[in-house]
């Protein structure tokens, strides 16, 4: 499968114009605006196929690989990634570390350790998840990386509710992009895979990054030629995978982290 570049991934502005993203009936949240919509992308598929400056791996505290997306990234990157990760001394929950991409089409991999969701301490889980997104963005800027793609951190075996996790992700990214360092990023891409994450981001992105004008007017403003070009770009994206990138050879991440902590 040919790698997909950041420029090939539709921005929110394009998705709104093509009516590919439903506008929330609840309306935008306080502080939300369309100012970043050309720099926010949405992609459903395999994060290991993205030719961006950095992809964000949902890692465990050991950084030595696991199941799901973590295992898929390690397999696609090759042994060099594991060798470099062994030199990093692990990573605490809520923090992030960066490595080279090796055999992946991306330049760098940012490994972030999401929280195992604790429904008796949701505020603590939220603080850790926010830190995952913030520290990943900080590492990208510190390393002069312009395009970054996030997997849905902690929504797999770590049990974080997808709607709550998507809200944290969108809110943290929006607030970071509002700051001076956020202006240094060309594109932030949310990558979904499972249907529950797709639904969560489809419902929450319009609340955090609303369209600039009503969807009906926005659609009218796009010419037939522009629509055809946009549809052609969308049709060139790879098909959505039909199987989960689970790795049966690894212990599930939630179990691994519990054993390590």
Short mmCIF file of C-alpha atoms in Angstrom, two decimals:
data_model
loop_
_atom_site.label_atom_id
_atom_site.label_comp_id
_atom_site.label_asym_id
_atom_site.label_seq_id
_atom_site.Cartn_x
_atom_site.Cartn_y
_atom_site.Cartn_z
CA UNK A 1 0.00 0.00 0.00
CA UNK A 2 1.37 3.38 -1.02
CA UNK A 3 1.92 5.85 1.84
CA UNK A 4 -0.61 8.65 2.30
CA UNK A 5 0.85 12.15 2.67
CA UNK A 6 -0.50 14.85 4.96
CA UNK A 7 -1.61 16.92 1.96
CA UNK A 8 -3.75 14.02 0.72
CA UNK A 9 -5.74 13.85 3.96
CA UNK A 10 -8.87 16.02 3.82
CA UNK A 11 -8.98 19.05 6.09
CA UNK A 12 -12.07 19.87 8.12
CA UNK A 13 -12.86 22.75 5.78
CA UNK A 14 -12.95 20.35 2.84
CA UNK A 15 -15.01 17.80 4.73
CA UNK A 16 -17.55 20.48 5.63
CA UNK A 17 -17.77 21.69 2.04
CA UNK A 18 -18.39 18.15 0.79
CA UNK A 19 -20.87 17.46 3.61
CA UNK A 20 -18.72 14.53 4.71
CA UNK A 21 -18.85 15.66 8.32
CA UNK A 22 -22.14 16.32 10.08
CA UNK A 23 -22.41 19.58 11.96
CA UNK A 24 -23.35 19.02 15.59
CA UNK A 25 -26.85 20.06 16.54
CA UNK A 26 -25.49 21.20 19.89
CA UNK A 27 -23.45 23.96 18.29
CA UNK A 28 -19.86 25.01 18.96
CA UNK A 29 -18.35 24.98 22.42
CA UNK A 30 -17.26 28.17 24.16
CA UNK A 31 -13.97 29.35 22.68
CA UNK A 32 -14.31 27.19 19.56
CA UNK A 33 -13.73 28.77 16.15
CA UNK A 34 -13.03 27.72 12.54
CA UNK A 35 -9.61 29.39 12.48
CA UNK A 36 -7.69 26.07 12.50
CA UNK A 37 -9.94 24.08 10.15
CA UNK A 38 -7.47 24.05 7.26
CA UNK A 39 -4.83 22.62 9.61
CA UNK A 40 -6.94 19.84 11.14
CA UNK A 41 -7.29 16.58 9.23
CA UNK A 42 -9.35 13.43 9.77
CA UNK A 43 -8.32 10.00 8.51
CA UNK A 44 -9.85 6.60 9.11
CA UNK A 45 -7.40 3.79 8.51
CA UNK A 46 -3.95 2.45 9.29
CA UNK A 47 -1.72 5.06 10.95
CA UNK A 48 1.41 3.15 9.87
CA UNK A 49 0.73 4.12 6.22
CA UNK A 50 0.93 7.87 6.81
CA UNK A 51 3.84 9.79 5.31
CA UNK A 52 3.83 12.60 7.88
CA UNK A 53 6.54 14.11 10.04
CA UNK A 54 5.39 12.19 13.12
CA UNK A 55 2.80 9.62 14.13
CA UNK A 56 1.79 9.23 17.77
CA UNK A 57 1.90 5.71 19.15
CA UNK A 58 -0.35 4.60 22.02
CA UNK A 59 2.50 2.96 23.93
CA UNK A 60 2.81 1.24 27.30
CA UNK A 61 5.21 2.31 30.04
CA UNK A 62 7.96 -0.04 28.83
CA UNK A 63 7.92 1.43 25.27
CA UNK A 64 8.85 -2.07 24.08
CA UNK A 65 5.74 -2.78 22.03
CA UNK A 66 2.46 -4.48 22.78
CA UNK A 67 -0.82 -5.21 21.07
CA UNK A 68 -3.14 -3.16 18.89
CA UNK A 69 -1.72 -0.05 17.24
CA UNK A 70 1.43 -0.26 19.37
CA UNK A 71 2.27 -3.70 18.00
CA UNK A 72 1.36 -2.68 14.46
CA UNK A 73 3.73 0.30 14.61
CA UNK A 74 6.61 -1.79 15.96
CA UNK A 75 6.09 -4.47 13.30
CA UNK A 76 5.97 -1.94 10.48
CA UNK A 77 9.00 0.01 11.78
CA UNK A 78 11.24 -3.03 12.18
CA UNK A 79 13.81 -3.99 14.79
CA UNK A 80 15.51 -0.60 14.79
CA UNK A 81 12.56 0.96 16.61
CA UNK A 82 12.65 -1.58 19.43
CA UNK A 83 16.41 -1.18 19.76
CA UNK A 84 16.09 2.60 20.17
CA UNK A 85 13.16 2.24 22.57
CA UNK A 86 15.33 0.01 24.79
CA UNK A 87 17.64 2.99 25.34
CA UNK A 88 14.88 5.30 26.60
CA UNK A 89 14.27 3.76 30.01
CA UNK A 90 10.51 3.55 29.63
CA UNK A 91 8.01 6.37 29.98
CA UNK A 92 5.52 7.31 32.73
CA UNK A 93 1.79 7.63 32.13
CA UNK A 94 0.88 10.98 30.60
CA UNK A 95 4.36 11.58 29.17
CA UNK A 96 5.83 11.17 25.68
CA UNK A 97 9.18 10.30 24.10
CA UNK A 98 10.36 10.49 20.49
CA UNK A 99 12.25 8.08 18.23
CA UNK A 100 13.09 7.73 14.57
CA UNK A 101 10.54 6.11 12.23
CA UNK A 102 12.86 3.48 10.70
CA UNK A 103 10.89 1.47 8.10
CA UNK A 104 7.75 3.54 8.55
CA UNK A 105 6.95 6.26 5.96
CA UNK A 106 6.90 8.87 8.76
CA UNK A 107 10.07 10.60 9.96
CA UNK A 108 9.50 10.18 13.69
CA UNK A 109 7.37 8.21 16.14
CA UNK A 110 6.18 9.95 19.29
CA UNK A 111 5.38 7.35 21.94
CA UNK A 112 2.85 8.49 24.52
CA UNK A 113 1.56 6.46 27.47
CA UNK A 114 -2.15 6.92 27.95
CA UNK A 115 -3.98 6.20 31.20
CA UNK A 116 -5.86 3.01 31.98
CA UNK A 117 -9.29 4.55 32.52
CA UNK A 118 -10.35 4.73 36.16
CA UNK A 119 -14.08 5.38 36.41
CA UNK A 120 -13.71 6.12 40.13
CA UNK A 121 -11.12 8.85 39.36
CA UNK A 122 -12.16 10.29 35.98
CA UNK A 123 -10.44 13.64 36.63
CA UNK A 124 -7.10 11.89 37.14
CA UNK A 125 -7.56 9.90 33.93
CA UNK A 126 -8.46 13.09 32.05
CA UNK A 127 -5.39 14.94 33.35
CA UNK A 128 -3.11 12.12 32.17
CA UNK A 129 -4.79 11.96 28.75
CA UNK A 130 -4.53 15.71 28.27
CA UNK A 131 -0.85 15.48 29.13
CA UNK A 132 -0.40 12.80 26.45
CA UNK A 133 -1.67 15.11 23.72
CA UNK A 134 0.07 18.21 25.04
CA UNK A 135 3.51 16.58 25.50
CA UNK A 136 3.26 14.97 22.06
CA UNK A 137 2.55 18.34 20.45
CA UNK A 138 5.40 19.91 22.42
CA UNK A 139 7.83 17.25 21.20
CA UNK A 140 6.72 17.82 17.62
CA UNK A 141 7.39 21.56 17.84
CA UNK A 142 10.69 21.08 19.70
CA UNK A 143 11.88 18.84 16.87
CA UNK A 144 10.70 21.17 14.09
CA UNK A 145 8.05 18.71 12.92
CA UNK A 146 5.18 20.26 11.00
CA UNK A 147 2.67 17.43 10.53
CA UNK A 148 1.56 15.05 13.27
CA UNK A 149 -1.02 12.25 13.32
CA UNK A 150 -2.64 10.98 16.53
CA UNK A 151 -4.11 7.56 17.10
CA UNK A 152 -7.07 7.43 19.51
CA UNK A 153 -5.07 7.24 22.75
CA UNK A 154 -6.39 4.92 25.51
CA UNK A 155 -9.68 4.01 23.80
CA UNK A 156 -8.73 0.38 23.19
CA UNK A 157 -7.91 -2.09 25.97
CA UNK A 158 -7.19 0.82 28.33
CA UNK A 159 -10.94 1.39 28.41
CA UNK A 160 -11.23 5.17 28.06
CA UNK A 161 -14.75 5.98 26.75
CA UNK A 162 -14.37 7.08 23.14
CA UNK A 163 -16.60 10.14 23.38
CA UNK A 164 -14.81 11.44 26.48
CA UNK A 165 -11.39 10.70 24.98
CA UNK A 166 -12.23 12.47 21.72
CA UNK A 167 -13.42 15.50 23.68
CA UNK A 168 -10.11 15.66 25.57
CA UNK A 169 -8.12 15.19 22.35
CA UNK A 170 -9.97 17.90 20.42
CA UNK A 171 -9.95 20.36 23.30
CA UNK A 172 -6.25 19.91 24.05
CA UNK A 173 -5.23 20.20 20.41
CA UNK A 174 -7.42 23.28 19.85
CA UNK A 175 -6.03 25.09 22.88
CA UNK A 176 -2.45 24.23 21.89
CA UNK A 177 -3.00 25.50 18.36
CA UNK A 178 -4.38 28.73 19.77
CA UNK A 179 -0.95 29.42 21.31
CA UNK A 180 2.23 30.64 19.68
CA UNK A 181 3.79 27.17 19.44
CA UNK A 182 0.65 25.82 17.81
CA UNK A 183 1.16 28.21 14.91
CA UNK A 184 4.35 26.29 14.06
CA UNK A 185 2.34 23.20 13.06
CA UNK A 186 1.06 22.81 9.51
CA UNK A 187 -1.41 20.00 10.15
CA UNK A 188 -2.69 17.89 13.04
CA UNK A 189 -4.47 14.72 11.96
CA UNK A 190 -6.87 12.65 14.04
CA UNK A 191 -6.70 8.99 13.00
CA UNK A 192 -9.63 6.72 13.78
CA UNK A 193 -10.04 3.00 13.23
CA UNK A 194 -12.85 1.46 15.26
CA UNK A 195 -16.42 2.57 14.60
CA UNK A 196 -16.88 3.88 18.15
CA UNK A 197 -13.98 6.29 17.66
CA UNK A 198 -15.25 7.31 14.23
CA UNK A 199 -18.63 8.26 15.72
CA UNK A 200 -17.00 10.11 18.61
CA UNK A 201 -14.79 12.31 16.42
CA UNK A 202 -17.54 12.90 13.84
CA UNK A 203 -19.80 14.26 16.57
CA UNK A 204 -17.20 16.29 18.49
CA UNK A 205 -14.97 17.82 15.82
CA UNK A 206 -17.74 20.24 14.71
CA UNK A 207 -18.14 21.39 18.31
CA UNK A 208 -14.44 22.16 18.77
CA UNK A 209 -13.69 23.21 15.17
CA UNK A 210 -17.02 24.50 13.75
CA UNK A 211 -17.50 25.39 10.07
CA UNK A 212 -16.88 29.02 9.18
CA UNK A 213 -20.34 29.47 7.66
CA UNK A 214 -23.49 27.33 7.73
CA UNK A 215 -23.00 24.02 5.98
CA UNK A 216 -25.67 24.73 3.36
CA UNK A 217 -24.02 28.01 2.35
CA UNK A 218 -20.57 26.41 2.46
CA UNK A 219 -21.68 23.70 0.07
CA UNK A 220 -23.10 26.28 -2.31
CA UNK A 221 -19.78 28.13 -2.36
CA UNK A 222 -17.80 25.23 -3.77
CA UNK A 223 -17.69 25.02 -7.56
CA UNK A 224 -18.35 21.87 -9.54
CA UNK A 225 -14.69 21.72 -10.51
CA UNK A 226 -13.57 22.09 -6.89
CA UNK A 227 -16.00 19.41 -5.76
CA UNK A 228 -14.80 17.01 -8.45
CA UNK A 229 -11.18 17.62 -7.51
CA UNK A 230 -11.92 17.09 -3.83
CA UNK A 231 -13.89 13.92 -4.47
CA UNK A 232 -11.03 12.61 -6.62
CA UNK A 233 -8.57 13.24 -3.79
CA UNK A 234 -10.84 11.48 -1.30
CA UNK A 235 -11.26 8.50 -3.61
CA UNK A 236 -7.49 8.03 -3.75
CA UNK A 237 -7.26 7.44 0.00
CA UNK A 238 -6.78 3.79 0.95
CA UNK A 239 -9.79 1.70 1.86
CA UNK A 240 -10.68 1.45 5.52
CA UNK A 241 -9.17 -1.76 6.94
CA UNK A 242 -11.65 -4.49 7.81
CA UNK A 243 -9.60 -6.09 10.59
CA UNK A 244 -8.26 -4.66 13.82
CA UNK A 245 -4.43 -4.35 14.00
CA UNK A 246 -4.38 -6.58 17.06
CA UNK A 247 -1.27 -8.62 17.76
CA UNK A 248 -2.12 -12.01 19.26
CA UNK A 249 1.53 -12.64 20.04
CA UNK A 250 1.59 -9.87 22.65
CA UNK A 251 -0.11 -9.56 26.00
CA UNK A 252 -2.81 -6.84 25.89
CA UNK A 253 -1.44 -3.44 26.86
CA UNK A 254 -3.70 -3.01 29.88
CA UNK A 255 -2.37 -6.24 31.35
CA UNK A 256 1.24 -5.37 30.49
CA UNK A 257 1.05 -2.00 32.17
CA UNK A 258 -0.67 -3.43 35.25
CA UNK A 259 2.11 -5.96 35.62
CA UNK A 260 4.79 -3.29 35.28
CA UNK A 261 3.33 -0.67 37.63
#
